[in-house]
Short mmCIF file of C-alpha atoms (C1' of nucleotides) in Angstrom, two decimals:
data_model
loop_
_atom_site.label_atom_id
_atom_site.label_comp_id
_atom_site.label_asym_id
_atom_site.label_seq_id
_atom_site.Cartn_x
_atom_site.Cartn_y
_atom_site.Cartn_z
CA MET H 1177 48.55 -5.90 18.61
CA ASN H 1178 48.34 -8.86 20.99
CA ILE H 1179 47.91 -8.58 24.73
CA GLY H 1180 51.63 -8.50 25.48
CA GLU H 1181 52.20 -5.62 23.09
CA ALA H 1182 49.18 -3.77 24.46
CA SER H 1183 50.59 -4.33 27.91
CA SER H 1184 53.96 -2.81 27.14
CA ALA H 1185 52.31 0.00 25.20
CA THR H 1186 50.24 0.97 28.22
CA GLY H 1187 52.01 -0.24 31.33
CA VAL H 1188 48.99 -2.34 32.31
CA SER H 1189 49.96 -5.97 32.89
CA ALA H 1190 48.41 -8.62 30.68
CA LYS H 1191 46.92 -10.13 33.82
CA MET H 1192 45.19 -6.89 34.65
CA ILE H 1193 43.98 -6.34 31.10
CA ARG H 1194 42.22 -9.71 31.21
CA TYR H 1195 40.90 -8.91 34.67
CA TYR H 1196 39.54 -5.53 33.60
CA GLU H 1197 37.83 -7.26 30.72
CA SER H 1198 36.37 -9.94 33.00
CA ILE H 1199 34.79 -7.39 35.34
CA GLY H 1200 33.43 -5.35 32.46
CA LEU H 1201 35.63 -2.29 32.93
CA ILE H 1202 36.81 -2.57 29.36
CA ARG H 1203 35.14 -4.21 26.40
CA ALA H 1204 36.17 -7.62 25.12
CA PRO H 1205 38.34 -7.08 22.05
CA LEU H 1206 38.20 -9.03 18.82
CA ARG H 1207 40.07 -12.33 18.66
CA THR H 1208 42.26 -13.87 16.01
CA GLY H 1209 41.38 -17.28 14.58
CA SER H 1210 43.61 -18.80 17.23
CA ASN H 1211 41.73 -17.01 19.99
CA TYR H 1212 44.30 -14.32 20.69
CA ARG H 1213 42.96 -10.95 21.82
CA VAL H 1214 43.65 -8.18 19.31
CA TYR H 1215 44.04 -4.57 20.40
CA GLY H 1216 44.03 -1.42 18.31
CA GLU H 1217 44.67 2.25 19.04
CA ASP H 1218 41.28 2.78 20.64
CA GLU H 1219 41.76 -0.03 23.12
CA VAL H 1220 45.24 1.19 23.95
CA HIS H 1221 43.83 4.64 24.54
CA VAL H 1222 41.27 3.24 26.96
CA LEU H 1223 43.92 1.22 28.78
CA ARG H 1224 46.09 4.29 29.18
CA PHE H 1225 43.09 6.18 30.54
CA VAL H 1226 42.50 3.41 33.06
CA ARG H 1227 46.13 3.31 34.07
CA ARG H 1228 46.26 7.06 34.63
CA ALA H 1229 43.08 7.00 36.70
CA ARG H 1230 44.42 4.14 38.83
CA THR H 1231 47.71 5.99 39.26
CA LEU H 1232 45.73 8.92 40.62
CA GLY H 1233 44.21 6.59 43.17
CA PHE H 1234 40.73 6.21 41.68
CA SER H 1235 39.19 2.83 42.45
CA VAL H 1236 38.26 0.57 39.59
CA GLU H 1237 34.64 1.53 40.17
CA GLU H 1238 35.41 5.24 40.01
CA THR H 1239 37.50 4.58 36.95
CA ALA H 1240 34.49 2.94 35.32
CA THR H 1241 32.42 6.03 36.07
CA LEU H 1242 35.08 8.30 34.61
CA LEU H 1243 35.39 6.09 31.54
CA GLY H 1244 31.64 6.34 31.05
CA LEU H 1245 31.75 10.11 31.35
CA TRP H 1246 34.69 10.25 28.98
CA GLN H 1247 32.79 8.35 26.36
CA ASP H 1248 29.61 10.36 26.89
CA LYS H 1249 30.11 13.32 24.61
CA SER H 1250 27.26 15.21 26.25
CA ARG H 1251 28.43 14.88 29.85
CA ALA H 1252 28.63 17.98 31.99
CA SER H 1253 32.12 18.69 33.29
CA ALA H 1254 30.49 19.22 36.69
CA GLU H 1255 29.86 15.50 36.95
CA VAL H 1256 33.51 14.73 36.42
CA LYS H 1257 34.54 17.42 38.84
CA ASP H 1258 32.28 15.88 41.48
CA VAL H 1259 33.96 12.51 41.13
CA ALA H 1260 37.35 14.15 41.31
CA THR H 1261 36.62 16.36 44.31
CA SER H 1262 35.11 13.61 46.37
CA HIS H 1263 38.15 11.53 45.56
CA ILE H 1264 40.36 14.38 46.71
CA THR H 1265 38.43 14.51 49.97
CA ALA H 1266 38.86 10.77 50.48
CA LEU H 1267 42.59 11.04 49.79
CA GLU H 1268 42.94 13.91 52.24
CA THR H 1269 41.10 11.98 54.92
CA LYS H 1270 43.50 9.12 54.43
CA ILE H 1271 46.49 11.44 54.50
CA ALA H 1272 45.34 13.01 57.76
CA GLU H 1273 44.91 9.57 59.25
CA LEU H 1274 48.42 8.52 58.28
CA GLN H 1275 49.84 11.80 59.51
CA GLY H 1276 48.21 11.23 62.87
CA MET H 1277 49.94 7.86 63.09
CA VAL H 1278 53.27 9.36 62.10
CA LYS H 1279 52.94 12.13 64.65
CA THR H 1280 52.32 9.70 67.46
CA LEU H 1281 55.06 7.35 66.35
CA ARG H 1282 57.58 10.12 65.91
CA HIS H 1283 56.90 11.26 69.42
CA LEU H 1284 57.24 7.76 70.81
CA ALA H 1285 60.40 7.08 68.83
CA HIS H 1286 61.83 10.36 69.99
CA CYS H 1287 61.24 9.34 73.60
CA CYS H 1288 62.84 5.95 73.03
CA THR H 1289 66.54 5.82 73.80
CA GLY H 1290 67.05 3.04 71.27
CA ASP H 1291 69.88 1.39 73.10
CA ASN H 1292 70.52 -1.95 74.74
CA ARG H 1293 68.27 -1.31 77.70
CA PRO H 1294 64.88 -2.94 77.72
CA ASP H 1295 62.95 0.18 78.76
CA CYS H 1296 60.89 1.28 75.81
CA PRO H 1297 58.23 3.99 75.75
CA ILE H 1298 56.95 2.66 72.44
CA LEU H 1299 56.01 -0.66 73.96
CA ASP H 1300 54.75 1.06 77.08
CA ASP H 1301 52.41 3.08 74.94
CA LEU H 1302 51.18 0.07 73.03
CA ALA H 1303 50.63 -1.72 76.30
CA GLY H 1304 48.66 1.26 77.58
CA GLU H 1305 51.05 1.77 80.51
CA HIS H 1306 52.75 4.95 81.61
CA PRO H 1307 51.03 7.02 78.93
CA VAL H 1308 53.65 9.17 77.27
CA SER H 1309 52.98 12.88 77.81
CA LYS H 1310 52.63 14.99 74.68
CA GLY H 1311 54.87 17.83 75.79
CA HIS H 1312 58.53 17.11 76.52
CA MET Y 1375 34.88 -13.10 80.42
CA ASN Y 1376 33.52 -14.52 77.17
CA ILE Y 1377 34.50 -13.31 73.72
CA GLY Y 1378 31.77 -10.68 73.51
CA GLU Y 1379 32.82 -9.13 76.77
CA ALA Y 1380 36.48 -9.23 75.76
CA SER Y 1381 35.48 -7.57 72.53
CA SER Y 1382 33.71 -4.66 74.16
CA ALA Y 1383 36.49 -4.38 76.72
CA THR Y 1384 39.09 -3.94 74.00
CA GLY Y 1385 37.35 -2.64 70.90
CA VAL Y 1386 38.51 -5.67 68.92
CA SER Y 1387 35.59 -7.44 67.25
CA ALA Y 1388 34.86 -11.03 68.23
CA LYS Y 1389 35.46 -11.98 64.61
CA MET Y 1390 38.92 -10.48 64.73
CA ILE Y 1391 39.76 -12.02 68.09
CA ARG Y 1392 39.05 -15.45 66.62
CA TYR Y 1393 41.01 -14.53 63.52
CA TYR Y 1394 44.04 -13.35 65.49
CA GLU Y 1395 43.92 -16.62 67.38
CA SER Y 1396 43.67 -18.63 64.16
CA ILE Y 1397 46.77 -17.04 62.67
CA GLY Y 1398 48.71 -17.41 65.89
CA LEU Y 1399 48.99 -13.72 66.74
CA ILE Y 1400 47.44 -14.39 70.13
CA ARG Y 1401 47.32 -17.58 72.13
CA ALA Y 1402 44.24 -19.78 72.29
CA PRO Y 1403 42.49 -19.11 75.58
CA LEU Y 1404 40.98 -21.66 77.90
CA ARG Y 1405 37.47 -22.89 77.17
CA THR Y 1406 34.47 -23.53 79.36
CA GLY Y 1407 32.87 -26.96 79.41
CA SER Y 1408 30.54 -25.75 76.71
CA ASN Y 1409 33.46 -24.70 74.52
CA TYR Y 1410 33.21 -20.97 75.10
CA ARG Y 1411 36.48 -19.04 75.04
CA VAL Y 1412 37.36 -17.51 78.40
CA TYR Y 1413 39.44 -14.34 78.65
CA GLY Y 1414 41.12 -12.82 81.66
CA GLU Y 1415 43.01 -9.59 82.30
CA ASP Y 1416 46.17 -10.77 80.60
CA GLU Y 1417 44.38 -11.63 77.38
CA VAL Y 1418 42.54 -8.33 77.45
CA HIS Y 1419 45.84 -6.56 77.89
CA VAL Y 1420 47.27 -8.33 74.87
CA LEU Y 1421 44.21 -7.50 72.81
CA ARG Y 1422 44.47 -3.84 73.71
CA PHE Y 1423 48.14 -3.90 72.72
CA VAL Y 1424 47.20 -5.39 69.38
CA ARG Y 1425 44.45 -2.87 68.83
CA ARG Y 1426 46.73 0.05 69.59
CA ALA Y 1427 49.41 -1.25 67.24
CA ARG Y 1428 46.86 -1.73 64.45
CA THR Y 1429 45.51 1.76 65.08
CA LEU Y 1430 49.03 3.06 64.56
CA GLY Y 1431 49.08 1.31 61.22
CA PHE Y 1432 51.37 -1.59 62.04
CA SER Y 1433 50.57 -4.68 60.02
CA VAL Y 1434 49.54 -7.82 61.83
CA GLU Y 1435 53.00 -9.18 61.16
CA GLU Y 1436 54.70 -6.12 62.64
CA THR Y 1437 52.29 -6.32 65.53
CA ALA Y 1438 53.41 -9.90 66.13
CA THR Y 1439 57.02 -8.72 66.22
CA LEU Y 1440 56.17 -5.97 68.67
CA LEU Y 1441 54.19 -8.38 70.83
CA GLY Y 1442 57.20 -10.69 70.89
CA LEU Y 1443 59.47 -7.83 71.90
CA TRP Y 1444 56.99 -6.72 74.53
CA GLN Y 1445 56.99 -10.14 76.09
CA ASP Y 1446 60.76 -10.47 75.87
CA LYS Y 1447 61.97 -8.82 79.06
CA SER Y 1448 65.53 -8.78 77.79
CA ARG Y 1449 64.93 -7.07 74.46
CA ALA Y 1450 66.88 -3.98 73.54
CA SER Y 1451 64.75 -0.90 73.02
CA ALA Y 1452 66.74 -0.37 69.81
CA GLU Y 1453 64.95 -3.30 68.24
CA VAL Y 1454 61.60 -1.76 68.93
CA LYS Y 1455 62.75 1.60 67.71
CA ASP Y 1456 63.89 -0.01 64.46
CA VAL Y 1457 60.46 -1.48 63.85
CA ALA Y 1458 58.84 1.84 64.64
CA THR Y 1459 61.12 3.99 62.52
CA SER Y 1460 60.87 1.79 59.49
CA HIS Y 1461 57.12 1.90 59.89
CA ILE Y 1462 57.28 5.68 60.05
CA THR Y 1463 59.27 5.68 56.82
CA ALA Y 1464 56.70 3.46 55.13
CA LEU Y 1465 53.88 5.71 56.30
CA GLU Y 1466 55.67 8.77 55.02
CA THR Y 1467 56.24 7.17 51.65
CA LYS Y 1468 52.55 6.42 51.44
CA ILE Y 1469 51.65 9.96 52.50
CA ALA Y 1470 53.91 11.45 49.84
CA GLU Y 1471 52.30 9.24 47.24
CA LEU Y 1472 48.80 10.33 48.21
CA GLN Y 1473 49.89 13.96 48.35
CA GLY Y 1474 51.18 13.66 44.81
CA MET Y 1475 47.79 12.42 43.69
CA VAL Y 1476 46.02 15.21 45.53
CA LYS Y 1477 48.29 17.84 44.04
CA THR Y 1478 47.61 16.69 40.51
CA LEU Y 1479 43.89 16.32 41.11
CA ARG Y 1480 43.58 19.71 42.76
CA HIS Y 1481 45.23 21.28 39.78
CA LEU Y 1482 42.98 19.46 37.34
CA ALA Y 1483 39.86 20.25 39.34
CA HIS Y 1484 40.91 23.87 39.53
CA CYS Y 1485 41.19 24.00 35.75
CA CYS Y 1486 37.79 22.38 35.31
CA THR Y 1487 34.91 24.82 35.02
CA GLY Y 1488 32.53 22.27 36.52
CA ASP Y 1489 29.50 23.47 34.64
CA ASN Y 1490 27.15 22.08 32.03
CA ARG Y 1491 29.67 22.12 29.26
CA PRO Y 1492 31.30 18.89 28.23
CA ASP Y 1493 34.85 20.27 28.06
CA CYS Y 1494 36.77 18.81 30.94
CA PRO Y 1495 40.50 19.09 31.58
CA ILE Y 1496 40.28 16.23 34.06
CA LEU Y 1497 39.15 13.78 31.42
CA ASP Y 1498 41.57 15.28 28.94
CA ASP Y 1499 44.37 14.54 31.33
CA LEU Y 1500 43.24 11.00 31.95
CA ALA Y 1501 42.97 10.51 28.23
CA GLY Y 1502 46.48 11.86 27.79
CA GLU Y 1503 45.30 14.65 25.53
CA HIS Y 1504 46.00 18.38 25.79
CA PRO Y 1505 48.27 17.93 28.80
CA VAL Y 1506 47.30 20.55 31.34
CA SER Y 1507 50.16 22.96 31.98
CA LYS Y 1508 51.41 23.14 35.52
CA GLY Y 1509 51.55 26.92 35.74
CA HIS Y 1510 48.35 28.93 35.44
"C1'" DC D 89 60.98 -29.74 13.25
"C1'" DT D 90 62.28 -28.28 17.59
"C1'" DT D 91 62.68 -24.68 20.89
"C1'" DG D 92 61.33 -20.91 23.32
"C1'" DA D 93 58.33 -17.17 23.84
"C1'" DC D 94 53.98 -16.08 23.78
"C1'" DC D 95 48.91 -16.82 24.22
"C1'" DT D 96 44.56 -19.15 26.40
"C1'" DT D 97 41.67 -20.49 30.68
"C1'" DC D 98 41.49 -21.89 35.31
"C1'" DC D 99 42.41 -21.89 40.18
"C1'" DC D 100 44.84 -20.10 44.24
"C1'" DA D 101 47.01 -16.60 47.38
"C1'" DT D 102 47.52 -12.19 49.37
"C1'" DG D 103 45.74 -8.82 54.04
"C1'" DA D 104 42.42 -7.55 57.13
"C1'" DT D 105 37.93 -7.68 57.79
"C1'" DT D 106 33.01 -8.60 57.47
"C1'" DG D 107 28.90 -11.47 56.56
"C1'" DG D 108 26.23 -15.38 56.89
"C1'" DA D 109 24.62 -20.27 57.61
"C1'" DA D 110 23.99 -24.01 60.69
"C1'" DC D 111 24.05 -25.30 65.11
"C1'" DC D 112 24.71 -25.20 70.36
"C1'" DT D 113 24.36 -22.72 75.05
"C1'" DT D 114 22.91 -19.41 78.27
"C1'" DT D 115 19.73 -16.17 80.00
"C1'" DA D 116 15.40 -13.82 80.48
"C1'" DT D 117 10.66 -13.81 80.18
"C1'" DA D 118 5.68 -15.41 79.72
"C1'" DT F 844 8.90 -24.82 82.77
"C1'" DA F 845 8.69 -23.90 78.00
"C1'" DT F 846 10.24 -20.89 74.85
"C1'" DA F 847 12.46 -17.14 72.63
"C1'" DA F 848 16.24 -14.02 72.29
"C1'" DA F 849 20.91 -13.27 72.62
"C1'" DG F 850 25.24 -14.86 72.14
"C1'" DG F 851 28.54 -18.47 71.61
"C1'" DT F 852 30.84 -22.24 68.08
"C1'" DT F 853 32.78 -23.64 63.31
"C1'" DC F 854 33.14 -23.20 58.49
"C1'" DC F 855 32.77 -20.99 54.10
"C1'" DA F 856 32.51 -16.94 51.20
"C1'" DA F 857 33.19 -12.19 49.75
"C1'" DT F 858 35.70 -7.95 49.56
"C1'" DC F 859 39.74 -5.19 46.40
"C1'" DA F 860 43.44 -5.27 43.06
"C1'" DT F 861 46.97 -7.92 41.91
"C1'" DG F 862 50.34 -11.71 41.14
"C1'" DG F 863 51.67 -16.71 40.65
"C1'" DG F 864 51.38 -20.80 38.45
"C1'" DA F 865 49.65 -25.05 35.94
"C1'" DA F 866 48.05 -27.18 31.71
"C1'" DG F 867 47.68 -26.68 27.13
"C1'" DG F 868 47.47 -24.20 22.41
"C1'" DT F 869 50.12 -21.07 18.93
"C1'" DC F 870 53.71 -18.66 16.63
"C1'" DA F 871 58.41 -17.39 15.13
"C1'" DA F 872 63.28 -18.24 14.59
"C1'" DG F 873 66.91 -21.36 14.02
#
DNA sequence: CTTGACCTTCCCATGATTGGAACCTTTATA
DNA sequence: TATAAAGGTTCCAATCATGGGAAGGTCAAG
């Protein structure tokens, strides 16, 4: 399997496969005589693992940790759970942050007539003028 | 007011003030004879506007649009509302994405005993093996 | 044998921000 | 007043994950 086939078999772009190799996330595969990378089932399996971890929002670094744990037959599941739970916490922090933004913006947008007149509570808020009251 | 004072007056780092100037988000201020940037109330006001917009998650580009609308006395509030509501939509899309990750991870973590044993449904999921059932 | 699709490496760009080096100016202190 | 600390200036680099593209080698089908 060359890199293009491995890419479509895993959903990881060829660019990213080379990148992951360059940063040491995945091992360098064998090459053909003409210097083409050759991938087998094992490599594809690893790439799918990486893709799934990235889809779940793990950073490349966290993914490397998880890959290491995956390949360590004697790991304790507690270690994996720790990585996962602290990632959950980070995600929830981010979600709360975004929700705070949405809440404020929804309120401002609600107060904005959205017509042809120039008066705009959204801009007033950004400018720090006439602070918009929370109740309405 | 020099850049350090403007920075502490607005919460925007001196580095970022220079950056915002370099990309044209804010105008270049006057300089002293010794080439120090000099800020007045107007500039501080603009910087606070920028900071607030960034805090609400607007990109620098969106912030530039909002700044333009703010300074355009004849704008329609509808224009501002459009920028805000499409930003809200983008934030909500992002939130939903993160919530999806959390949901999956919570489920996997719940199924993981988290003890000394190597069996780990989290890794199994990442590896694409033994897909964890959704009900439990 | 040519053509087109693929591979290789290399460099560059993104967005927002931080860090640091090298150097100049202002301020406070010994 | 000499000097040191603090803060200003510019410029360059790194972050993180990814995509774009150029220049050149390789492979398959027509």
